[in-house]
């Protein structure tokens, strides 16, 4: 276990558990063994955390931005010092292979460093007035108390994506990690304590959806930022609506990859395969379905089957392993069921999808050919390593099928034709379009879904906008 703490972190301290606090076991998905047991935060603890964040607000927002940035650099440095602890933890509690765990920790640290650079760049505006002698001044103000509810798939990075923009813009937070992956968040709280982040600026509560529900409907919260499933996002929006609280929702996806007949097939196979196996197939922006043009379809399917079918699935602690476990039993059982149902409905297994002789929640990546364009697997998010491939007659059919989906998060296109690229980008109804590569947002870029994939945006200047309100002053000279 990488953290010695198992309870909420409020006002700069890990609080003592009350006798009536419920237990939550944290399991290693590779072995199903218990790593530790944490304490679920009661509604009173959530109240205390929100009150602590509120009490810390005034002092924190009045600190010069460069001072706040200094704390963020200190956080990044301390995370860097504990880099290996975080990597091992993500391998153990979430199941990432080492390379993916190192990638996540690096991105989380980089996020604090990047957001700290905004210290001298958060600008207001002076707008010329129609009235003589008047100034119209727009200033960005901290949004206040932020409730951040996180999923388990990139627990440390997604926590950092919420904490860093809040800190630089002068807000304070209460964060809840997912029930499967609380340890890295406890370690992050230890980092905040180690660098002397002022008490109450970062608070952590632990538990299941009920704790998240208590946060999202809390009258003391000014902004709810959520990353997770669309079903939960809808519930959060409903509870936040009661107090007209702003929400940011980063939700599910069903990313299509379109492979046109002129594409570099080696590139398309490699990028789509890497994307599909990233984090053991559990990434919201990863290629979840492929539409490939008929002239190159057989070759593409053969090659991607060979590429994904030869991977080794097992315990990420084993350096020869390419694919770790799914996060929990529910995820593994659901993925198996989805594959069985797709095959029963007429899909053909191209490669993978076997069983691993281990109690862990393993599922070797599977490639399937799906001829029925109405098959469920082309519409519903799997969030596991199954890649369905459907053959299309032309680009118009590919675009139509890609857009025929409730989600609008990420998409990708493989072609060497510039005009075709521009045309397809114009037509795709997705917040993100990757051309000749797969998902990975740049921190200075933009991340957001449309349709059922969410509301609001992250990264770059959009993060600053998300975590601030705009105040206008009209100043009249006499
Ligand atoms: P989830 O919705 O089950 O849980 C996410 C978090 O919400 C957890 O902390 C959970 O405890 C909490 N929660 C559950 N019910 C709640 C409620 N009623 N009120 C408040 N909080 C509640 O999602 P998950 O299974 O952890 O994550 C997988 C999903 O997240 C996938 O759909 C994936 O696509 C999506 N995701 C999206 C992005 C993105 O950036 N768009 C990133 C990562 C994951």
Short mmCIF file of C-alpha atoms and ligand atoms in Angstrom, two decimals:
data_model
loop_
_atom_site.label_atom_id
_atom_site.label_comp_id
_atom_site.label_asym_id
_atom_site.label_seq_id
_atom_site.Cartn_x
_atom_site.Cartn_y
_atom_site.Cartn_z
CA UNK A 1 0.00 0.00 0.00
CA UNK A 2 1.36 3.38 -0.98
CA UNK A 3 -0.55 5.58 1.47
CA UNK A 4 -0.69 5.12 5.21
CA UNK A 5 -4.00 6.98 5.36
CA UNK A 6 -7.52 5.65 4.92
CA UNK A 7 -9.80 8.54 5.83
CA UNK A 8 -10.93 11.88 4.45
CA UNK A 9 -8.54 14.84 4.33
CA UNK A 10 -10.12 18.05 5.60
CA UNK A 11 -8.57 21.36 6.57
CA UNK A 12 -5.08 20.05 5.99
CA UNK A 13 -5.49 16.92 8.12
CA UNK A 14 -6.53 13.31 7.75
CA UNK A 15 -9.50 13.05 10.07
CA UNK A 16 -10.09 10.26 12.58
CA UNK A 17 -12.71 7.76 11.46
CA UNK A 18 -15.92 7.62 13.50
CA UNK A 19 -16.95 4.17 14.80
CA UNK A 20 -20.03 4.23 12.58
CA UNK A 21 -18.10 5.06 9.35
CA UNK A 22 -18.55 2.32 6.78
CA UNK A 23 -15.64 0.37 5.29
CA UNK A 24 -14.74 0.28 1.61
CA UNK A 25 -12.32 -2.43 0.48
CA UNK A 26 -9.85 -1.52 -2.25
CA UNK A 27 -8.86 -4.55 -4.34
CA UNK A 28 -5.93 -5.29 -6.63
CA UNK A 29 -7.70 -6.16 -9.91
CA UNK A 30 -4.83 -8.43 -10.99
CA UNK A 31 -5.09 -10.69 -7.95
CA UNK A 32 -8.51 -9.70 -6.47
CA UNK A 33 -6.70 -9.39 -3.13
CA UNK A 34 -7.54 -6.56 -0.73
CA UNK A 35 -4.94 -3.78 -0.75
CA UNK A 36 -6.50 -1.74 2.02
CA UNK A 37 -9.83 -0.68 3.50
CA UNK A 38 -10.77 2.98 3.52
CA UNK A 39 -13.55 4.73 5.41
CA UNK A 40 -16.58 6.08 3.55
CA UNK A 41 -17.21 9.76 4.33
CA UNK A 42 -20.56 10.33 6.05
CA UNK A 43 -22.84 13.23 5.00
CA UNK A 44 -21.52 15.16 8.04
CA UNK A 45 -17.97 14.70 6.77
CA UNK A 46 -19.00 16.02 3.34
CA UNK A 47 -20.51 19.06 5.11
CA UNK A 48 -17.26 19.59 7.01
CA UNK A 49 -15.22 19.34 3.82
CA UNK A 50 -17.40 21.88 2.00
CA UNK A 51 -17.28 24.21 5.01
CA UNK A 52 -13.48 23.93 5.12
CA UNK A 53 -13.23 24.76 1.42
CA UNK A 54 -15.54 27.75 1.94
CA UNK A 55 -13.59 29.02 4.94
CA UNK A 56 -10.31 28.81 3.00
CA UNK A 57 -11.72 30.57 -0.05
CA UNK A 58 -11.23 34.19 0.88
CA UNK A 59 -7.58 33.95 1.85
CA UNK A 60 -6.69 31.71 -1.06
CA UNK A 61 -8.26 33.91 -3.70
CA UNK A 62 -6.56 37.01 -2.30
CA UNK A 63 -3.09 35.48 -2.58
CA UNK A 64 -1.22 36.81 -5.61
CA UNK A 65 -1.52 34.37 -8.51
CA UNK A 66 2.24 33.90 -8.52
CA UNK A 67 2.04 32.73 -4.88
CA UNK A 68 -0.65 30.21 -5.79
CA UNK A 69 1.55 29.09 -8.70
CA UNK A 70 4.43 28.54 -6.28
CA UNK A 71 2.32 26.06 -4.31
CA UNK A 72 1.45 24.29 -7.56
CA UNK A 73 5.11 23.95 -8.54
CA UNK A 74 5.80 22.60 -5.06
CA UNK A 75 3.00 20.05 -5.56
CA UNK A 76 4.50 19.03 -8.92
CA UNK A 77 7.98 18.69 -7.38
CA UNK A 78 6.68 16.59 -4.51
CA UNK A 79 4.72 14.36 -6.91
CA UNK A 80 7.91 13.99 -8.94
CA UNK A 81 9.78 12.98 -5.78
CA UNK A 82 7.11 10.31 -5.15
CA UNK A 83 6.88 9.40 -8.84
CA UNK A 84 7.68 5.72 -8.37
CA UNK A 85 5.16 5.38 -5.48
CA UNK A 86 2.43 6.79 -7.71
CA UNK A 87 3.41 4.53 -10.63
CA UNK A 88 3.39 1.40 -8.47
CA UNK A 89 0.10 2.45 -6.92
CA UNK A 90 -1.61 2.91 -10.30
CA UNK A 91 -0.34 -0.50 -11.41
CA UNK A 92 -1.66 -2.03 -8.20
CA UNK A 93 -5.02 -0.38 -7.53
CA UNK A 94 -6.07 0.35 -11.11
CA UNK A 95 -4.18 -2.25 -13.17
CA UNK A 96 -2.22 -0.06 -15.61
CA UNK A 97 0.92 -1.53 -17.13
CA UNK A 98 4.06 0.37 -16.15
CA UNK A 99 4.39 2.43 -19.34
CA UNK A 100 0.78 3.62 -19.06
CA UNK A 101 1.13 4.31 -15.33
CA UNK A 102 4.30 6.32 -15.95
CA UNK A 103 2.47 8.21 -18.70
CA UNK A 104 -0.36 9.10 -16.33
CA UNK A 105 1.88 10.27 -13.49
CA UNK A 106 3.94 12.36 -15.92
CA UNK A 107 0.81 13.98 -17.33
CA UNK A 108 -0.55 14.74 -13.87
CA UNK A 109 2.70 16.43 -12.83
CA UNK A 110 2.88 18.27 -16.16
CA UNK A 111 -0.63 19.56 -15.62
CA UNK A 112 0.35 21.37 -12.40
CA UNK A 113 3.43 22.84 -14.05
CA UNK A 114 1.47 23.98 -17.11
CA UNK A 115 -1.41 25.51 -15.14
CA UNK A 116 1.08 27.32 -12.89
CA UNK A 117 2.34 29.11 -16.03
CA UNK A 118 -1.05 30.83 -16.25
CA UNK A 119 -0.21 32.90 -13.18
CA UNK A 120 0.69 35.97 -15.24
CA UNK A 121 -1.62 35.24 -18.15
CA UNK A 122 -5.13 35.35 -16.71
CA UNK A 123 -6.29 38.56 -18.29
CA UNK A 124 -9.26 40.84 -18.02
CA UNK A 125 -10.57 43.13 -20.74
CA UNK A 126 -11.21 46.83 -21.09
CA UNK A 127 -13.98 47.53 -23.59
CA UNK A 128 -14.59 50.98 -25.11
CA UNK A 129 -17.88 52.40 -23.92
CA UNK A 130 -20.59 54.30 -25.86
CA UNK A 131 -20.75 56.75 -22.93
CA UNK A 132 -18.07 59.46 -22.71
CA UNK A 133 -15.70 58.99 -19.77
CA UNK A 134 -16.78 55.43 -19.01
CA UNK A 135 -14.65 52.32 -18.73
CA UNK A 136 -16.14 48.87 -19.13
CA UNK A 137 -13.90 46.40 -17.31
CA UNK A 138 -14.24 42.62 -17.42
CA UNK A 139 -12.42 40.61 -14.75
CA UNK A 140 -12.17 36.89 -14.12
CA UNK A 141 -13.17 35.84 -10.61
CA UNK A 142 -12.65 32.44 -8.97
CA UNK A 143 -15.74 30.29 -9.22
CA UNK A 144 -15.56 29.52 -5.47
CA UNK A 145 -15.97 26.08 -3.92
CA UNK A 146 -15.47 23.30 -6.46
CA UNK A 147 -16.79 19.75 -6.03
CA UNK A 148 -14.77 17.38 -8.21
CA UNK A 149 -16.07 13.85 -8.76
CA UNK A 150 -13.59 11.54 -10.50
CA UNK A 151 -13.68 8.18 -12.29
CA UNK A 152 -11.20 5.34 -11.81
CA UNK A 153 -9.67 5.07 -15.29
CA UNK A 154 -7.15 7.95 -15.06
CA UNK A 155 -7.60 8.67 -11.37
CA UNK A 156 -4.52 10.81 -10.75
CA UNK A 157 -4.52 12.69 -14.04
CA UNK A 158 -8.24 13.46 -13.93
CA UNK A 159 -7.93 14.63 -10.31
CA UNK A 160 -5.05 16.91 -11.41
CA UNK A 161 -7.09 18.20 -14.37
CA UNK A 162 -9.64 19.44 -11.84
CA UNK A 163 -7.34 20.59 -9.03
CA UNK A 164 -4.74 22.55 -11.04
CA UNK A 165 -7.10 25.01 -12.82
CA UNK A 166 -9.03 25.54 -9.57
CA UNK A 167 -5.87 26.39 -7.64
CA UNK A 168 -4.44 28.84 -10.16
CA UNK A 169 -7.73 30.69 -10.54
CA UNK A 170 -8.24 31.01 -6.77
CA UNK A 171 -10.88 28.38 -6.03
CA UNK A 172 -10.84 25.73 -3.30
CA UNK A 173 -11.98 22.13 -3.67
CA UNK A 174 -13.57 19.02 -2.32
CA UNK A 175 -12.58 15.99 -4.41
CA UNK A 176 -14.04 12.50 -4.39
CA UNK A 177 -12.10 9.73 -6.14
CA UNK A 178 -13.90 6.69 -7.54
CA UNK A 179 -14.56 3.89 -5.08
CA UNK A 180 -12.17 1.53 -6.92
CA UNK A 181 -9.16 3.89 -6.84
CA UNK A 182 -8.96 6.08 -3.71
CA UNK A 183 -5.32 5.41 -2.76
CA UNK A 184 -3.67 7.71 -5.31
CA UNK A 185 -5.99 10.52 -4.13
CA UNK A 186 -4.95 9.89 -0.52
CA UNK A 187 -1.33 10.09 -1.68
CA UNK A 188 -2.13 13.36 -3.43
CA UNK A 189 -3.56 14.68 -0.13
CA UNK A 190 -0.26 13.67 1.51
CA UNK A 191 1.53 15.71 -1.16
CA UNK A 192 -0.65 18.76 -0.36
CA UNK A 193 0.15 18.35 3.34
CA UNK A 194 3.88 17.92 2.65
CA UNK A 195 4.14 21.16 0.68
CA UNK A 196 2.11 23.10 3.24
CA UNK A 197 -0.80 23.96 0.97
CA UNK A 198 -2.97 26.21 3.17
CA UNK A 199 -5.55 24.26 5.17
CA UNK A 200 -8.94 23.85 3.48
CA UNK A 201 -7.76 24.62 -0.05
CA UNK A 202 -7.78 20.94 -1.04
CA UNK A 203 -10.14 18.55 0.75
CA UNK A 204 -10.77 14.90 0.01
CA UNK A 205 -13.80 12.77 0.77
CA UNK A 206 -14.07 9.04 0.03
CA UNK A 207 -16.86 6.71 -0.95
CA UNK A 208 -19.35 5.52 -3.50
CA UNK A 209 -21.94 7.34 -5.62
CA UNK A 210 -23.95 8.36 -2.56
CA UNK A 211 -21.05 10.57 -1.42
CA UNK A 212 -20.83 12.08 -4.92
CA UNK A 213 -24.58 12.73 -4.81
CA UNK A 214 -24.21 14.53 -1.46
CA UNK A 215 -21.54 16.74 -3.05
CA UNK A 216 -23.36 17.55 -6.28
CA UNK A 217 -26.54 18.61 -4.49
CA UNK A 218 -24.71 20.50 -1.74
CA UNK A 219 -25.84 24.12 -1.29
CA UNK A 220 -22.29 25.16 -0.30
CA UNK A 221 -20.82 24.12 -3.66
CA UNK A 222 -20.45 26.67 -6.50
CA UNK A 223 -19.31 24.37 -9.31
CA UNK A 224 -19.52 20.62 -9.85
CA UNK A 225 -16.94 19.17 -12.19
CA UNK A 226 -17.55 15.55 -13.04
CA UNK A 227 -15.84 12.95 -15.20
CA UNK A 228 -17.56 9.61 -15.59
CA UNK A 229 -20.48 7.91 -17.26
CA UNK A 230 -23.29 9.69 -19.07
CA UNK A 231 -25.91 8.09 -16.78
CA UNK A 232 -24.23 9.52 -13.67
CA UNK A 233 -23.65 12.86 -15.39
CA UNK A 234 -27.39 13.20 -15.97
CA UNK A 235 -28.08 12.55 -12.26
CA UNK A 236 -25.47 15.11 -11.23
CA UNK A 237 -26.96 17.70 -13.55
CA UNK A 238 -30.36 17.07 -12.00
CA UNK A 239 -29.20 17.46 -8.41
CA UNK A 240 -27.06 20.52 -9.21
CA UNK A 241 -30.06 22.12 -10.91
CA UNK A 242 -31.86 22.43 -7.56
CA UNK A 243 -29.44 25.13 -6.45
CA UNK A 244 -28.72 26.32 -10.04
CA UNK A 245 -25.10 25.25 -9.67
CA UNK A 246 -22.85 25.23 -12.71
CA UNK A 247 -21.72 21.79 -13.91
CA UNK A 248 -18.97 20.55 -16.19
CA UNK A 249 -19.57 17.02 -17.45
CA UNK A 250 -16.94 14.90 -19.20
CA UNK A 251 -18.87 11.78 -20.09
CA UNK A 252 -18.82 8.63 -22.16
CA UNK A 253 -17.83 8.14 -25.77
CA UNK A 254 -17.97 5.70 -28.66
CA UNK A 255 -15.08 6.97 -30.77
CA UNK A 256 -15.19 5.95 -34.44
CA UNK A 257 -11.96 5.48 -36.41
CA UNK A 258 -12.47 5.96 -40.15
CA UNK A 259 -9.90 4.27 -42.39
CA UNK A 260 -10.09 5.40 -46.03
CA UNK A 261 -8.72 3.44 -48.96
CA UNK A 262 -5.72 5.75 -49.47
CA UNK A 263 -4.65 5.56 -45.79
CA UNK A 264 -1.22 4.46 -44.63
CA UNK A 265 -2.38 1.07 -43.37
CA UNK A 266 0.69 0.41 -41.23
CA UNK A 267 0.03 3.67 -39.42
CA UNK A 268 -3.72 3.07 -39.08
CA UNK A 269 -3.22 -0.46 -37.70
CA UNK A 270 -0.57 0.64 -35.22
CA UNK A 271 -2.37 3.74 -33.95
CA UNK A 272 -5.78 2.10 -33.63
CA UNK A 273 -4.29 -0.95 -31.91
CA UNK A 274 -2.35 1.22 -29.44
CA UNK A 275 -5.46 3.24 -28.74
CA UNK A 276 -7.63 0.17 -28.18
CA UNK A 277 -5.23 -1.37 -25.69
CA UNK A 278 -4.40 1.87 -23.84
CA UNK A 279 -5.24 1.46 -20.16
CA UNK A 280 -6.49 -2.04 -20.97
CA UNK A 281 -9.22 -0.66 -23.22
CA UNK A 282 -10.69 1.72 -20.65
CA UNK A 283 -10.35 5.22 -22.10
CA UNK A 284 -13.29 7.42 -23.07
CA UNK A 285 -11.57 8.82 -26.20
CA UNK A 286 -10.12 5.51 -27.51
CA UNK A 287 -11.16 4.02 -30.83
CA UNK A 288 -14.28 1.98 -29.94
CA UNK A 289 -15.34 1.08 -33.52
CA UNK A 290 -13.72 1.15 -36.95
CA UNK A 291 -15.28 1.99 -40.32
CA UNK A 292 -12.91 0.86 -43.05
CA UNK A 293 -13.38 1.28 -46.81
CA UNK A 294 -13.91 -1.99 -48.65
CA UNK A 295 -10.77 -1.97 -50.89
CA UNK A 296 -8.48 -2.08 -47.84
CA UNK A 297 -10.83 -3.78 -45.39
CA UNK A 298 -9.57 -7.39 -45.54
CA UNK A 299 -5.96 -6.34 -45.20
CA UNK A 300 -6.75 -3.96 -42.33
CA UNK A 301 -8.77 -6.57 -40.44
CA UNK A 302 -6.08 -9.22 -40.90
CA UNK A 303 -3.31 -6.93 -39.69
CA UNK A 304 -5.11 -5.45 -36.69
CA UNK A 305 -6.17 -8.95 -35.65
CA UNK A 306 -2.53 -10.06 -35.75
CA UNK A 307 -1.40 -6.94 -33.89
CA UNK A 308 -3.91 -7.13 -31.03
CA UNK A 309 -4.14 -10.92 -30.98
CA UNK A 310 -0.46 -11.44 -30.13
CA UNK A 311 -0.48 -9.30 -26.98
CA UNK A 312 0.20 -10.75 -23.56
CA UNK A 313 -2.51 -10.11 -20.97
CA UNK A 314 -1.71 -10.49 -17.27
CA UNK A 315 -0.44 -8.88 -14.07
CA UNK A 316 1.08 -5.45 -14.89
CA UNK A 317 3.79 -6.14 -12.33
CA UNK A 318 5.17 -8.60 -14.94
CA UNK A 319 7.27 -6.45 -17.33
CA UNK A 320 6.51 -8.75 -20.29
CA UNK A 321 2.78 -8.02 -20.02
CA UNK A 322 1.13 -5.65 -22.56
CA UNK A 323 -2.41 -5.57 -21.20
CA UNK A 324 -3.41 -5.52 -17.54
CA UNK A 325 -6.76 -6.32 -15.92
CA UNK A 326 -10.06 -4.50 -16.16
CA UNK A 327 -10.82 -2.44 -13.09
CA UNK A 328 -13.23 -4.77 -11.31
CA UNK A 329 -15.30 -7.94 -11.66
CA UNK A 330 -18.31 -6.03 -12.93
CA UNK A 331 -16.27 -4.55 -15.80
CA UNK A 332 -14.76 -7.93 -16.73
CA UNK A 333 -18.13 -9.72 -16.63
CA UNK A 334 -19.78 -6.94 -18.64
CA UNK A 335 -17.06 -7.02 -21.32
CA UNK A 336 -17.34 -10.81 -21.63
CA UNK A 337 -21.12 -10.53 -21.94
CA UNK A 338 -20.83 -7.84 -24.64
CA UNK A 339 -18.48 -10.05 -26.68
CA UNK A 340 -20.69 -13.14 -26.28
CA UNK A 341 -23.79 -11.18 -27.31
CA UNK A 342 -22.05 -9.63 -30.33
CA UNK A 343 -20.88 -13.05 -31.53
CA UNK A 344 -24.34 -14.54 -30.93
CA UNK A 345 -25.80 -11.67 -33.00
CA UNK A 346 -23.62 -12.61 -35.98
CA UNK A 347 -20.24 -10.89 -35.51
CA UNK A 348 -17.10 -12.88 -36.40
CA UNK A 349 -14.20 -13.20 -33.97
CA UNK A 350 -10.99 -12.18 -35.76
CA UNK A 351 -8.61 -12.49 -32.80
CA UNK A 352 -8.30 -12.41 -29.01
CA UNK A 353 -11.04 -12.47 -26.39
CA UNK A 354 -9.81 -15.70 -24.79
CA UNK A 355 -9.47 -16.38 -21.10
CA UNK A 356 -6.54 -15.93 -18.74
CA UNK A 357 -5.94 -18.59 -16.13
CA UNK A 358 -5.99 -16.28 -13.11
CA UNK A 359 -8.52 -14.98 -10.57
CA UNK A 360 -7.81 -11.41 -11.83
CA UNK A 361 -10.23 -9.42 -13.96
CA UNK A 362 -8.50 -10.09 -17.26
CA UNK A 363 -9.86 -9.81 -20.78
CA UNK A 364 -7.42 -10.24 -23.71
CA UNK A 365 -8.19 -7.63 -26.42
CA UNK A 366 -10.58 -8.91 -29.08
CA UNK A 367 -11.09 -7.83 -32.69
CA UNK A 368 -14.45 -8.66 -34.25
CA UNK A 369 -15.86 -8.11 -37.71
CA UNK A 370 -19.42 -6.78 -37.54
CA UNK A 371 -21.41 -6.87 -40.79
CA UNK A 372 -24.75 -5.73 -39.36
CA UNK A 373 -24.58 -1.90 -39.24
CA UNK A 374 -27.34 -1.87 -36.61
CA UNK A 375 -25.45 -4.16 -34.18
CA UNK A 376 -25.51 -2.92 -30.56
CA UNK A 377 -21.73 -3.10 -30.29
CA UNK A 378 -21.41 -0.31 -32.87
CA UNK A 379 -23.58 2.00 -30.73
CA UNK A 380 -23.08 1.29 -27.00
CA UNK A 381 -19.90 2.19 -25.13
CA UNK A 382 -18.10 -1.01 -24.06
CA UNK A 383 -15.23 0.56 -22.09
CA UNK A 384 -13.28 -2.67 -22.47
CA UNK A 385 -10.78 -3.98 -25.06
CA UNK A 386 -13.11 -5.08 -27.85
CA UNK A 387 -12.64 -3.55 -31.30
CA UNK A 388 -15.57 -3.99 -33.70
CA UNK A 389 -14.76 -3.36 -37.37
CA UNK A 390 -17.44 -2.59 -39.96
CA UNK A 391 -16.73 -2.39 -43.71
CA UNK A 392 -18.16 0.63 -45.59
CA UNK A 393 -18.54 1.31 -49.31
CA UNK A 394 -17.36 4.92 -49.26
CA UNK A 395 -16.53 7.95 -47.13
CA UNK A 396 -20.14 9.17 -47.03
CA UNK A 397 -21.28 5.93 -45.48
CA UNK A 398 -18.40 6.11 -42.97
CA UNK A 399 -19.37 9.63 -41.91
CA UNK A 400 -23.04 8.78 -41.66
CA UNK A 401 -22.40 5.72 -39.50
CA UNK A 402 -19.84 7.54 -37.33
CA UNK A 403 -22.34 10.32 -36.60
CA UNK A 404 -25.23 7.94 -35.98
CA UNK A 405 -24.48 7.75 -32.28
CA UNK A 406 -25.67 9.40 -29.07
CA UNK A 407 -22.07 10.27 -28.13
CA UNK A 408 -19.87 13.01 -29.59
CA UNK A 409 -16.52 12.83 -27.81
CA UNK A 410 -13.55 11.70 -29.94
CA UNK A 411 -13.17 10.45 -33.51
CA UNK A 412 -10.28 9.71 -35.85
CA UNK A 413 -9.57 9.64 -39.56
CA UNK A 414 -6.84 7.92 -41.59
CA UNK A 415 -6.17 9.35 -45.06
CA UNK A 416 -3.41 11.15 -46.96
CA UNK A 417 -5.82 13.34 -48.89
CA UNK A 418 -5.92 16.91 -47.54
CA UNK A 419 -9.19 17.89 -49.19
CA UNK A 420 -10.84 14.74 -47.91
CA UNK A 421 -9.47 15.47 -44.43
CA UNK A 422 -10.99 18.94 -44.38
CA UNK A 423 -14.30 17.66 -45.68
CA UNK A 424 -14.55 14.86 -43.12
CA UNK A 425 -13.63 17.20 -40.25
CA UNK A 426 -16.46 19.49 -41.36
CA UNK A 427 -18.93 16.62 -41.30
CA UNK A 428 -17.99 14.79 -38.10
CA UNK A 429 -20.15 15.59 -35.07
CA UNK A 430 -17.49 15.09 -32.42
CA UNK A 431 -15.74 17.43 -30.00
CA UNK A 432 -12.34 15.97 -30.98
CA UNK A 433 -11.10 14.80 -34.38
CA UNK A 434 -7.68 13.16 -34.65
CA UNK A 435 -6.16 12.85 -38.13
CA UNK A 436 -3.62 10.08 -38.73
CA UNK A 437 -3.28 9.52 -35.02
CA UNK A 438 -5.39 8.54 -32.04
CA UNK A 439 -6.50 10.13 -28.82
CA UNK A 440 -4.26 12.08 -26.56
CA UNK A 441 -5.18 15.64 -25.85
CA UNK A 442 -2.49 18.29 -25.48
CA UNK A 443 -2.66 20.14 -22.15
CA UNK A 444 -2.65 23.46 -24.03
CA UNK A 445 -5.34 22.19 -26.42
CA UNK A 446 -8.99 21.47 -25.75
CA UNK A 447 -10.92 18.48 -24.45
CA UNK A 448 -14.69 18.28 -24.60
CA UNK A 449 -17.49 16.18 -25.92
CA UNK A 450 -20.73 17.22 -27.53
CA UNK A 451 -24.12 15.44 -27.57
CA UNK A 452 -24.34 12.89 -24.71
CA UNK A 453 -20.57 13.15 -24.14
CA UNK A 454 -20.77 16.23 -22.01
CA UNK A 455 -20.95 19.90 -21.27
CA UNK A 456 -18.03 22.28 -20.81
CA UNK A 457 -14.38 21.91 -21.72
CA UNK A 458 -10.97 21.25 -20.23
CA UNK A 459 -7.32 22.15 -20.96
CA UNK A 460 -5.60 25.31 -22.13
CA UNK A 461 -7.39 28.63 -21.75
CA UNK A 462 -10.72 26.77 -21.68
CA UNK A 463 -9.84 25.41 -18.25
CA UNK A 464 -9.31 28.96 -17.01
CA UNK A 465 -12.69 29.97 -18.42
CA UNK A 466 -14.36 26.93 -16.89
CA UNK A 467 -13.12 27.68 -13.37
CA UNK A 468 -13.89 31.39 -13.35
CA UNK A 469 -16.88 33.68 -13.53
CA UNK A 470 -16.78 36.98 -15.39
CA UNK A 471 -17.52 40.19 -13.54
CA UNK A 472 -18.16 43.42 -15.40
CA UNK A 473 -17.71 46.89 -13.87
CA UNK A 474 -18.94 50.09 -15.52
CA UNK A 475 -16.77 52.92 -14.18
CA UNK A 476 -18.01 56.44 -14.97
CA UNK A 477 -15.63 59.39 -14.71
CA UNK A 478 -17.24 62.60 -13.38
P1 LIG B 1 -19.28 6.41 -13.02
O1 LIG B 1 -20.20 7.42 -13.57
O2 LIG B 1 -19.82 5.10 -12.60
O3 LIG B 1 -18.51 6.97 -11.73
C1 LIG B 1 -17.76 8.16 -11.76
C2 LIG B 1 -17.78 8.80 -10.40
O4 LIG B 1 -19.10 9.22 -10.10
C3 LIG B 1 -17.34 7.89 -9.26
O5 LIG B 1 -16.56 8.65 -8.36
C4 LIG B 1 -18.66 7.50 -8.61
O6 LIG B 1 -18.56 7.16 -7.25
C5 LIG B 1 -19.46 8.77 -8.81
N1 LIG B 1 -20.93 8.60 -8.77
C6 LIG B 1 -21.66 7.50 -9.05
N2 LIG B 1 -22.98 7.78 -8.92
C7 LIG B 1 -23.07 9.08 -8.55
C8 LIG B 1 -24.17 9.96 -8.30
N3 LIG B 1 -25.44 9.55 -8.39
N4 LIG B 1 -23.91 11.24 -7.98
C9 LIG B 1 -22.62 11.69 -7.92
N5 LIG B 1 -21.57 10.90 -8.14
C10 LIG B 1 -21.77 9.61 -8.46
O7 LIG B 1 -18.13 6.25 -14.12
P2 LIG B 1 -16.89 5.28 -14.11
O8 LIG B 1 -17.36 3.89 -14.32
O9 LIG B 1 -16.04 5.55 -12.91
O10 LIG B 1 -16.08 5.80 -15.39
C11 LIG B 1 -16.26 5.30 -16.66
C12 LIG B 1 -17.03 6.28 -17.51
O11 LIG B 1 -16.37 7.54 -17.48
C13 LIG B 1 -17.07 5.89 -18.98
O12 LIG B 1 -18.36 6.12 -19.48
C14 LIG B 1 -16.07 6.84 -19.63
O13 LIG B 1 -16.31 7.08 -20.99
C15 LIG B 1 -16.23 8.06 -18.80
N6 LIG B 1 -15.04 8.92 -18.87
C16 LIG B 1 -15.13 10.09 -19.56
C17 LIG B 1 -14.02 10.92 -19.67
C18 LIG B 1 -14.08 12.20 -20.42
O14 LIG B 1 -13.14 13.00 -20.32
N7 LIG B 1 -15.12 12.47 -21.20
C19 LIG B 1 -12.81 10.54 -19.05
C20 LIG B 1 -12.76 9.34 -18.36
C21 LIG B 1 -13.89 8.54 -18.27
#
